[in-house]
Amino acid sequence: MITRRHVMGSLAAAALLPSRGLAHVAPPRSEIREALAKHFTDAGTDGTFVGYKVEDYLVIASDTDRSGEAKLPASTFKVPNSVIALETGVVGDPDRDVFKWDGTVRIIEAWNRDHTLRSAIAASAVPVYQEIARRIGGMRMQKYLDLFEYGNRDIGGGIDQFWLTGNLRIDPVQQVDFVDRLRRGALPVSKRSQELVCDILPVTKTGDSVIRAKSGLLGAEIGKPSLGWLVGWAEKGDARTVFALNLDIREPRHIADRMSLSQACLADIGAI
């Protein structure tokens, strides 16, 4: 049986990225809009944007190459990590279970305090999520990444490092696919775990629209950011657009550009 999830996730990728050689089934409508790529050029960097307009069943990408390049997910992995934490009982309540600060002073001040799951995802607190991953353990982590079909599913490189410096890789189309399934409550886990993670995702309001998204910054924990991510979805009235963006961090200003460029691309495709 071919589901909407499989069509969107793999066949949209095939339409946008024919070199990937995926299944030969009619995909949803898909477009390459090169004008979106100009936002990255104008910002003095390279990057990519993929958006899935749910009601239009339309996938839009800025390019055919980088949108299919798999990279370390960095802190965007906090999204599946949170789902797994709740599903396994490592976290029972995202507002009441507290992870105590270990006393190690780190370069990001917001990490140097106690956190709940909700505050940890807002602060993108790497040490908290490393502890969560250790408590989940390798066997359970692998089980859920396989169930989620998340990226290349490779947790090699250390249970608390595989998404930061290890072997895990995911491309923007795969990010959109995963986030869309989470948004719809279609992951093979409880509705409760999915709804709670959707609820704790950071929210940005822009005009009459809302963006629920998680950022990622490769190298942030060592003070040497090199790649930035933003993945999530935009809500405008009843319309939903799931998206993923990544870009090279060549200057400090590019960290903030993750959101501003996402908003520019979302505005261009009528999502906000």
Tab-separated table of C-alpha atoms in Angstrom, residues 79-80 82-84 86-87 148 177-201 233:
chain	number	residue	atom	x	y	z
A	79	VAL	CA	13.021	16.529	17.910
A	80	PRO	CA	13.215	12.728	17.483
A	82	SER	CA	12.386	14.105	22.560
A	83	VAL	CA	9.856	11.732	21.008
A	84	ILE	CA	11.972	8.729	21.990
A	86	LEU	CA	8.799	10.385	26.090
A	87	GLU	CA	7.939	7.093	24.417
A	148	PHE	CA	11.180	6.382	12.156
A	177	ASP	CA	9.217	13.832	5.662
A	178	PHE	CA	9.977	13.146	9.340
A	179	VAL	CA	8.546	16.453	10.575
A	180	ASP	CA	5.394	16.014	8.515
A	181	ARG	CA	4.773	12.591	10.045
A	182	LEU	CA	5.304	14.031	13.532
A	183	ARG	CA	2.962	16.932	12.801
A	184	ARG	CA	0.250	14.515	11.637
A	185	GLY	CA	0.799	12.101	14.522
A	186	ALA	CA	1.773	9.425	12.007
A	187	LEU	CA	4.989	8.154	13.605
A	188	PRO	CA	4.801	4.557	14.918
A	189	VAL	CA	4.626	5.688	18.545
A	190	SER	CA	1.896	6.962	20.858
A	191	LYS	CA	-0.135	10.044	19.979
A	192	ARG	CA	0.780	11.432	23.395
A	193	SER	CA	4.522	11.453	22.696
A	194	GLN	CA	4.012	13.142	19.340
A	195	GLU	CA	1.546	15.728	20.613
A	196	LEU	CA	3.802	16.669	23.527
A	197	VAL	CA	6.794	17.196	21.244
A	198	CYS	CA	4.726	19.315	18.880
A	199	ASP	CA	3.649	21.349	21.906
A	200	ILE	CA	7.186	22.010	23.196
A	201	LEU	CA	8.638	23.058	19.836
A	233	TRP	CA	6.252	23.916	9.807
